[in-house]
Amino acid sequence: MKTRRITMAQALIQFLKQQYVERDGREHAFFAGVLGIFGHGNVAGIGQALQQNPDFPYILVRNEQSGVHMATGFAKASNRLRTFACTSSIGPGATNMITGAALATINRLPVLLLPGDIFARRNVAPVLQQIESPSTQDIGVNDCFKPVSRYWDRIYRPEQLITSLPEAMRVLTSPSDCGAVTLALPQDVQTEAYEYPEELFSKRVWLIRRVEPDRVSLNRAVERIRSAQRPLIVAGGGVLMSEASQALSEFAIKTGIPVAETQAGKGSLAWDHAQEVGAIGATGTLAANRLANDADLVIGIGTRYSDFTSASMTAFQNPDVRFVNMNTAEFDAYKVGAIPVVADARVALEQLGSALSSHRVSAEYAAVIADLKTKWEAEVDQLFHLKNPGKPAQSEIIGAIWEASGERDVLLSAAGSHPGDLHKLWRTRSPNGYHMEYGYSCMGYEIPGAIGAKMADPSREVYVFLGDGTYLMMPTEIVTSVQEGVKIIIVLVDNHGFASIGSLSRSLGQAGFGTSYRARNAKTGQLDGESLKVDFEANARSLGAHTIKAETLDDLKSALKEAKAQDRTTVIVVETDPAISVHGYDSWWDVAVAEVSESAGVREARGRYDEARKRERHHL
Ligand SMILES: Cc1ncc(C[n+]2csc(CCOP(=O)(O)OP(=O)(O)O)c2C)c(N)n1
Ligand SMILES: [Mg+2]
């Protein structure tokens, strides 16, 4: 057997460079490089290996968590066909990546995490940043990655790479099982040399399978669709990941079945497609939520039925409603008592479409769909042009960005009040034009996620819709965007705190307690003093961004033009009128209210809550 004597870290990098994926006859290198931060736990191992592989890009980030977000944004915008590996030192560098790991796994997006780990040889323990346990020496902070990873291993001996790496790749390239993969790398083992088989470093192409549906399940789904009077499709992220938009469009045109979209599935169809009825669930449109309420059949495609999609299990009120789920993951396919069609979305849609031959929804149902869609589009037009005197309303800002952006541009966001507003109002023009991280809804994903999305396709302009709260949590990857020459446009909406959680708090009878950015008031002892003054523009400029302050809607419109012409990351700061928000449309979200309280407001909210919960259903 031919071998090569190299260190474990060198072997790992050599291996990553040779991994490819194939789908529909197209081949891509799977890893675009490594993101991370060096410390004593990886500099001599992975750091040294990267230095001698200059053809495998290393990107220095500002925080390990946001490094993982960047990799995840890249993977999402690449429909899971590419990703980055992320390296960290031991201890805090490693645990910084746990939030990123959870986000990737929840969103079923592949990222490879390589946290440094404590010495395997142990004689020098406890080393800097090592957590100790009196009951075992076989534990460390990297064990915290286990529940948030789809595959986890610790490489105590260099030869373990030979069996661990193919498993890591199997999970990373699996359409049903992918998520974060963590290989914890003890810092001493990273530097140990071993005679690795040469074959480990030859090119390997992983086939991303398009799983075919089982005949019996497909036939049962066909029968169910044929007998339904008011069917509704719920398009989830799986449609985009499978690149099934065209197949879905043809299926919807042929059958006339309306398509509602989850946060991850938004943009599966273009907004002006005749069958597209927009967002569903807690942040849904009136059109989609009315159709969902009465549907006798829900066809879930690539969705995991989060509480936002099911409006906390109140979205589907027809007593006879039944479900058909098409999903690559058996786990999701079986949800809500559905007929499970375990298959790739595109393949399943094509086969279902031909099996249904000329079946179509009734003319009466088609008229209901068309009417609801027309009314909804009029509502969006109105919300885009409120002509609010003074500061613009958030819906007007969304409208202005939409009007300024082009056919293939991307709108990206994750947490705050805007994901709800954007889910309802954004008019997605092309697949992946709406990039919302709403599995983990993680404040701080936005800027690094956008850098990842831009790196995945530099020909698309990426607009980040960002709250002031989120900006303050993690603005620092702006520095990385400047370092890498990766331009994004950030629209920073300043409403002096948490509009989202503030209005949630008010709806729970808690008067917005602790949700606005105010100084401690000496008189009350509470955070209800002077409004805190943060100069966001100066802050973003100090990190290297081009910045613009917009006072009015017209200012914003010209700022967006200026931003487009820039080749550097641009931050537009705009204050909104917090009094004007977009309301819900026949929707509900279960956030449990205190059962007993000294506050009359909370007691009233609990009364409303008890009433609303009566609509929650089991779908068995
Ligand atoms: C890391 C993280 N911490 C806390 C939350 C809970 N949370 C959701 S939205 C939000 C407020 C966001 O404020 P901002 O970015 O200003 O947006 P706004 O609500 O004002 O639109 C908070 C605290 C979260 N989603 N992520
Ligand atoms: Mg805010």
PDB file of C-alpha atoms in Angstrom, residues 65 69 72 76 99-100 102-104 106-107 263 283 304 306-308 413-420 434-446 465 470 473 500-501 589:
ATOM      1  CA  GLN A  65     -19.890  31.743  15.828  1.00  0.00           C
ATOM      2  CA  HIS A  69     -22.979  31.384  10.141  1.00  0.00           C
ATOM      3  CA  THR A  72     -24.134  28.102   6.687  1.00  0.00           C
ATOM      4  CA  LYS A  76     -27.923  27.583   2.024  1.00  0.00           C
ATOM      5  CA  THR A  99     -24.781  28.333  18.419  1.00  0.00           C
ATOM      6  CA  GLY A 100     -23.682  28.133  14.795  1.00  0.00           C
ATOM      7  CA  ALA A 102     -27.378  24.377  16.294  1.00  0.00           C
ATOM      8  CA  LEU A 103     -28.463  26.846  13.614  1.00  0.00           C
ATOM      9  CA  ALA A 104     -27.015  24.715  10.814  1.00  0.00           C
ATOM     10  CA  ILE A 106     -31.979  22.982  12.673  1.00  0.00           C
ATOM     11  CA  ASN A 107     -31.941  24.327   9.131  1.00  0.00           C
ATOM     12  CA  GLN A 263     -40.088  30.959   5.645  1.00  0.00           C
ATOM     13  CA  THR A 283     -46.634  35.242   9.666  1.00  0.00           C
ATOM     14  CA  ARG A 304     -40.860  20.267   8.823  1.00  0.00           C
ATOM     15  CA  SER A 306     -42.581  24.350  12.531  1.00  0.00           C
ATOM     16  CA  ASP A 307     -45.005  26.192  14.809  1.00  0.00           C
ATOM     17  CA  PHE A 308     -44.755  29.263  12.583  1.00  0.00           C
ATOM     18  CA  SER A 413     -32.657  38.352   7.340  1.00  0.00           C
ATOM     19  CA  ALA A 414     -33.073  36.198  10.451  1.00  0.00           C
ATOM     20  CA  ALA A 415     -34.510  37.727  13.630  1.00  0.00           C
ATOM     21  CA  GLY A 416     -36.562  40.699  14.768  1.00  0.00           C
ATOM     22  CA  SER A 417     -39.883  42.103  13.639  1.00  0.00           C
ATOM     23  CA  HIS A 418     -38.908  42.095   9.980  1.00  0.00           C
ATOM     24  CA  PRO A 419     -38.867  38.313   9.314  1.00  0.00           C
ATOM     25  CA  GLY A 420     -42.611  38.343   9.948  1.00  0.00           C
ATOM     26  CA  TYR A 434     -35.365  35.298  -0.240  1.00  0.00           C
ATOM     27  CA  HIS A 435     -32.824  34.040   2.280  1.00  0.00           C
ATOM     28  CA  MET A 436     -34.405  33.880   5.715  1.00  0.00           C
ATOM     29  CA  GLU A 437     -32.807  31.973   8.553  1.00  0.00           C
ATOM     30  CA  TYR A 438     -35.908  31.186  10.551  1.00  0.00           C
ATOM     31  CA  GLY A 439     -35.161  27.715  11.863  1.00  0.00           C
ATOM     32  CA  TYR A 440     -33.055  29.151  14.699  1.00  0.00           C
ATOM     33  CA  SER A 441     -33.971  32.802  14.036  1.00  0.00           C
ATOM     34  CA  CYS A 442     -30.602  33.767  15.376  1.00  0.00           C
ATOM     35  CA  MET A 443     -29.748  37.409  15.942  1.00  0.00           C
ATOM     36  CA  GLY A 444     -26.266  37.749  14.492  1.00  0.00           C
ATOM     37  CA  TYR A 445     -26.701  35.409  11.540  1.00  0.00           C
ATOM     38  CA  GLU A 446     -27.473  38.225   9.145  1.00  0.00           C
ATOM     39  CA  PHE A 465     -32.488  43.690   6.555  1.00  0.00           C
ATOM     40  CA  THR A 470     -29.105  42.517  16.003  1.00  0.00           C
ATOM     41  CA  MET A 473     -25.095  41.888  18.933  1.00  0.00           C
ATOM     42  CA  SER A 500     -40.629  42.324  17.868  1.00  0.00           C
ATOM     43  CA  ILE A 501     -40.285  41.214  21.457  1.00  0.00           C
ATOM     44  CA  TRP A 589     -48.593  31.839  17.649  1.00  0.00           C
TER      45      TRP A 589
END
